[in-house]
PDB file of C-alpha atoms in Angstrom:
ATOM      1  CA  MET M   1      60.060-115.783  10.600  1.00  0.00           C
ATOM      2  CA  ASN M   2      57.895-114.283  13.015  1.00  0.00           C
ATOM      3  CA  ASN M   3      57.093-110.609  12.138  1.00  0.00           C
ATOM      4  CA  LYS M   4      58.071-109.777  16.279  1.00  0.00           C
ATOM      5  CA  ILE M   5      60.890-111.460  16.398  1.00  0.00           C
ATOM      6  CA  LYS M   6      62.514-109.591  13.085  1.00  0.00           C
ATOM      7  CA  LYS M   7      61.323-106.300  14.233  1.00  0.00           C
ATOM      8  CA  SER M   8      62.535-106.642  17.503  1.00  0.00           C
ATOM      9  CA  ILE M   9      65.892-108.135  15.525  1.00  0.00           C
ATOM     10  CA  LYS M  10      65.873-105.055  13.759  1.00  0.00           C
ATOM     11  CA  THR M  11      65.214-102.891  17.215  1.00  0.00           C
ATOM     12  CA  ALA M  12      67.962-104.472  18.692  1.00  0.00           C
ATOM     13  CA  ILE M  13      70.886-103.371  15.887  1.00  0.00           C
ATOM     14  CA  GLU M  14      69.220-100.194  15.461  1.00  0.00           C
ATOM     15  CA  TYR M  15      69.812 -99.358  19.619  1.00  0.00           C
ATOM     16  CA  THR M  16      73.416-100.884  19.093  1.00  0.00           C
ATOM     17  CA  ALA M  17      74.258 -98.867  15.859  1.00  0.00           C
ATOM     18  CA  ILE M  18      73.041 -95.740  18.117  1.00  0.00           C
ATOM     19  CA  ALA M  19      75.018 -96.961  21.306  1.00  0.00           C
ATOM     20  CA  ALA M  20      78.657 -97.433  19.765  1.00  0.00           C
ATOM     21  CA  ILE M  21      77.951 -93.475  17.215  1.00  0.00           C
ATOM     22  CA  THR M  22      77.346 -91.874  20.105  1.00  0.00           C
ATOM     23  CA  LEU M  23      80.400 -93.784  22.464  1.00  0.00           C
ATOM     24  CA  ALA M  24      82.686 -93.092  19.575  1.00  0.00           C
ATOM     25  CA  ALA M  25      81.361 -89.533  19.419  1.00  0.00           C
ATOM     26  CA  GLY M  26      82.394 -89.299  23.109  1.00  0.00           C
ATOM     27  CA  LEU M  27      85.923 -90.768  22.631  1.00  0.00           C
ATOM     28  CA  VAL M  28      87.358 -88.692  19.981  1.00  0.00           C
ATOM     29  CA  THR M  29      85.451 -85.462  21.933  1.00  0.00           C
ATOM     30  CA  ALA M  30      87.287 -86.968  24.924  1.00  0.00           C
ATOM     31  CA  ALA M  31      90.313 -87.389  23.187  1.00  0.00           C
ATOM     32  CA  ILE M  32      90.671 -84.008  21.693  1.00  0.00           C
ATOM     33  CA  SER M  33      90.221 -82.264  25.234  1.00  0.00           C
ATOM     34  CA  PHE M  34      92.703 -84.361  26.532  1.00  0.00           C
ATOM     35  CA  ASN M  35      95.382 -83.568  24.350  1.00  0.00           C
ATOM     36  CA  LEU M  36      94.782 -79.749  23.665  1.00  0.00           C
ATOM     37  CA  PHE M  37      94.950 -79.900  27.782  1.00  0.00           C
ATOM     38  CA  ASP M  38      98.415 -78.829  28.061  1.00  0.00           C
ATOM     39  CA  ASN M  39      97.801 -75.918  25.102  1.00  0.00           C
ATOM     40  CA  LEU M  40      94.565 -74.215  25.979  1.00  0.00           C
ATOM     41  CA  THR M  41      94.234 -71.686  29.317  1.00  0.00           C
ATOM     42  CA  GLN M  42      91.555 -72.469  31.785  1.00  0.00           C
ATOM     43  CA  ASN M  43      88.822 -69.802  30.015  1.00  0.00           C
ATOM     44  CA  GLN M  44      89.591 -71.401  27.090  1.00  0.00           C
ATOM     45  CA  MET M  45      89.052 -74.963  28.173  1.00  0.00           C
ATOM     46  CA  ARG M  46      85.497 -74.253  29.812  1.00  0.00           C
ATOM     47  CA  MET M  47      84.769 -73.103  26.310  1.00  0.00           C
ATOM     48  CA  LEU M  48      85.839 -76.037  24.683  1.00  0.00           C
ATOM     49  CA  PHE M  49      83.867 -78.223  27.530  1.00  0.00           C
ATOM     50  CA  ALA M  50      80.621 -75.799  26.912  1.00  0.00           C
ATOM     51  CA  LEU M  51      80.946 -76.799  23.587  1.00  0.00           C
ATOM     52  CA  ASP M  52      81.399 -80.188  23.824  1.00  0.00           C
ATOM     53  CA  ILE M  53      78.137 -80.313  25.815  1.00  0.00           C
ATOM     54  CA  ILE M  54      76.091 -78.134  23.453  1.00  0.00           C
ATOM     55  CA  CYS M  55      77.412 -81.001  20.779  1.00  0.00           C
ATOM     56  CA  LEU M  56      76.487 -84.022  22.472  1.00  0.00           C
ATOM     57  CA  VAL M  57      72.670 -82.415  23.666  1.00  0.00           C
ATOM     58  CA  ALA M  58      72.435 -81.009  20.110  1.00  0.00           C
ATOM     59  CA  GLY M  59      73.245 -84.115  18.636  1.00  0.00           C
ATOM     60  CA  GLY M  60      70.612 -86.111  21.575  1.00  0.00           C
ATOM     61  CA  ARG M  61      68.166 -83.703  20.373  1.00  0.00           C
ATOM     62  CA  ILE M  62      67.986 -84.068  16.816  1.00  0.00           C
ATOM     63  CA  PHE M  63      67.668 -87.912  17.228  1.00  0.00           C
ATOM     64  CA  PHE M  64      65.362 -87.318  19.308  1.00  0.00           C
ATOM     65  CA  PHE M  65      63.246 -85.171  16.686  1.00  0.00           C
ATOM     66  CA  LEU M  66      63.964 -88.203  14.217  1.00  0.00           C
ATOM     67  CA  ASP M  67      62.107 -90.487  16.438  1.00  0.00           C
ATOM     68  CA  GLU M  68      59.362 -88.335  17.591  1.00  0.00           C
ATOM     69  CA  ARG M  69      58.369 -87.434  13.581  1.00  0.00           C
ATOM     70  CA  ARG M  70      58.742 -91.240  12.839  1.00  0.00           C
ATOM     71  CA  THR M  71      56.374 -92.462  15.500  1.00  0.00           C
ATOM     72  CA  LYS M  72      54.443 -89.320  14.669  1.00  0.00           C
ATOM     73  CA  ARG M  73      53.925 -90.523  10.930  1.00  0.00           C
ATOM     74  CA  LYS M  74      53.790 -94.071  11.929  1.00  0.00           C
ATOM     75  CA  LYS M  75      51.104 -93.312  13.891  1.00  0.00           C
ATOM     76  CA  ALA M  76      48.607 -91.293  11.295  1.00  0.00           C
ATOM     77  CA  TYR M  77      49.329 -94.558   8.545  1.00  0.00           C
ATOM     78  CA  ASN M  78      47.736 -96.606  11.522  1.00  0.00           C
ATOM     79  CA  LYS M  79      44.877 -94.259  11.947  1.00  0.00           C
ATOM     80  CA  GLN M  80      44.509 -93.573   7.857  1.00  0.00           C
ATOM     81  CA  ARG M  81      44.948 -97.542   7.428  1.00  0.00           C
ATOM     82  CA  LYS M  82      41.999 -97.840  10.306  1.00  0.00           C
ATOM     83  CA  MET M  83      39.652 -96.064   8.899  1.00  0.00           C
ATOM     84  CA  GLN M  84      39.716 -97.212   5.125  1.00  0.00           C
ATOM     85  CA  ASN M  85      39.518-100.449   6.601  1.00  0.00           C
ATOM     86  CA  LYS M  86      36.385 -99.307   8.641  1.00  0.00           C
ATOM     87  CA  LYS M  87      35.274 -97.265   4.663  1.00  0.00           C
ATOM     88  CA  ILE M  88      35.861-100.417   3.060  1.00  0.00           C
ATOM     89  CA  ALA M  89      33.970-102.630   6.018  1.00  0.00           C
ATOM     90  CA  LYS M  90      30.981-100.273   5.554  1.00  0.00           C
ATOM     91  CA  SER M  91      30.442-100.559   1.895  1.00  0.00           C
ATOM     92  CA  ARG M  92      30.632-104.042   2.162  1.00  0.00           C
ATOM     93  CA  VAL M  93      27.784-104.166   4.382  1.00  0.00           C
ATOM     94  CA  SER M  94      26.053-101.748   2.186  1.00  0.00           C
ATOM     95  CA  ALA M  95      26.296-104.045  -0.774  1.00  0.00           C
ATOM     96  CA  LYS M  96      25.289-107.216   0.863  1.00  0.00           C
ATOM     97  CA  ASN M  97      22.367-105.695   2.221  1.00  0.00           C
ATOM     98  CA  ASP M  98      21.407-104.292  -1.456  1.00  0.00           C
ATOM     99  CA  GLU M  99      22.667-108.025  -2.794  1.00  0.00           C
ATOM    100  CA  ASN M 100      19.675-109.568  -0.346  1.00  0.00           C
ATOM    101  CA  ILE M 101      17.092-106.834  -1.349  1.00  0.00           C
ATOM    102  CA  PHE M 102      17.912-107.369  -4.606  1.00  0.00           C
ATOM    103  CA  SER M 103      17.492-111.049  -4.393  1.00  0.00           C
ATOM    104  CA  SER M 104      14.178-110.934  -2.371  1.00  0.00           C
ATOM    105  CA  THR M 105      11.926-108.759  -4.664  1.00  0.00           C
ATOM    106  CA  HIS M 106      11.835-111.379  -7.877  1.00  0.00           C
ATOM    107  CA  TYR M 107      11.751-108.821 -10.507  1.00  0.00           C
ATOM    108  CA  ALA M 108      13.084-109.783 -13.734  1.00  0.00           C
ATOM    109  CA  ALA M 109      15.436-106.931 -15.082  1.00  0.00           C
TER     110      ALA M 109
END
């Protein structure tokens, strides 16, 4: 299989899993809130609603920062690989030049 296709399938599975987890968390949160609706006072319901919102925002921020960290690491890795490839190419050119100099002098070692 093509690498691009594998990557897109992996990404699609990852996003589907995140969506499913988010949907399940939202349903659980809503079920808890609606089951406690008759038992809590108005202020308690407001506090529960605020807690729900805080938990959803915190979860979203955590996944956002994890994704940013992964992207940052990937960029750093790619930058390091580029520098390494440049050094290798430069050393190959230098070795080729040295070889040309040694072969053109006709001196026996």
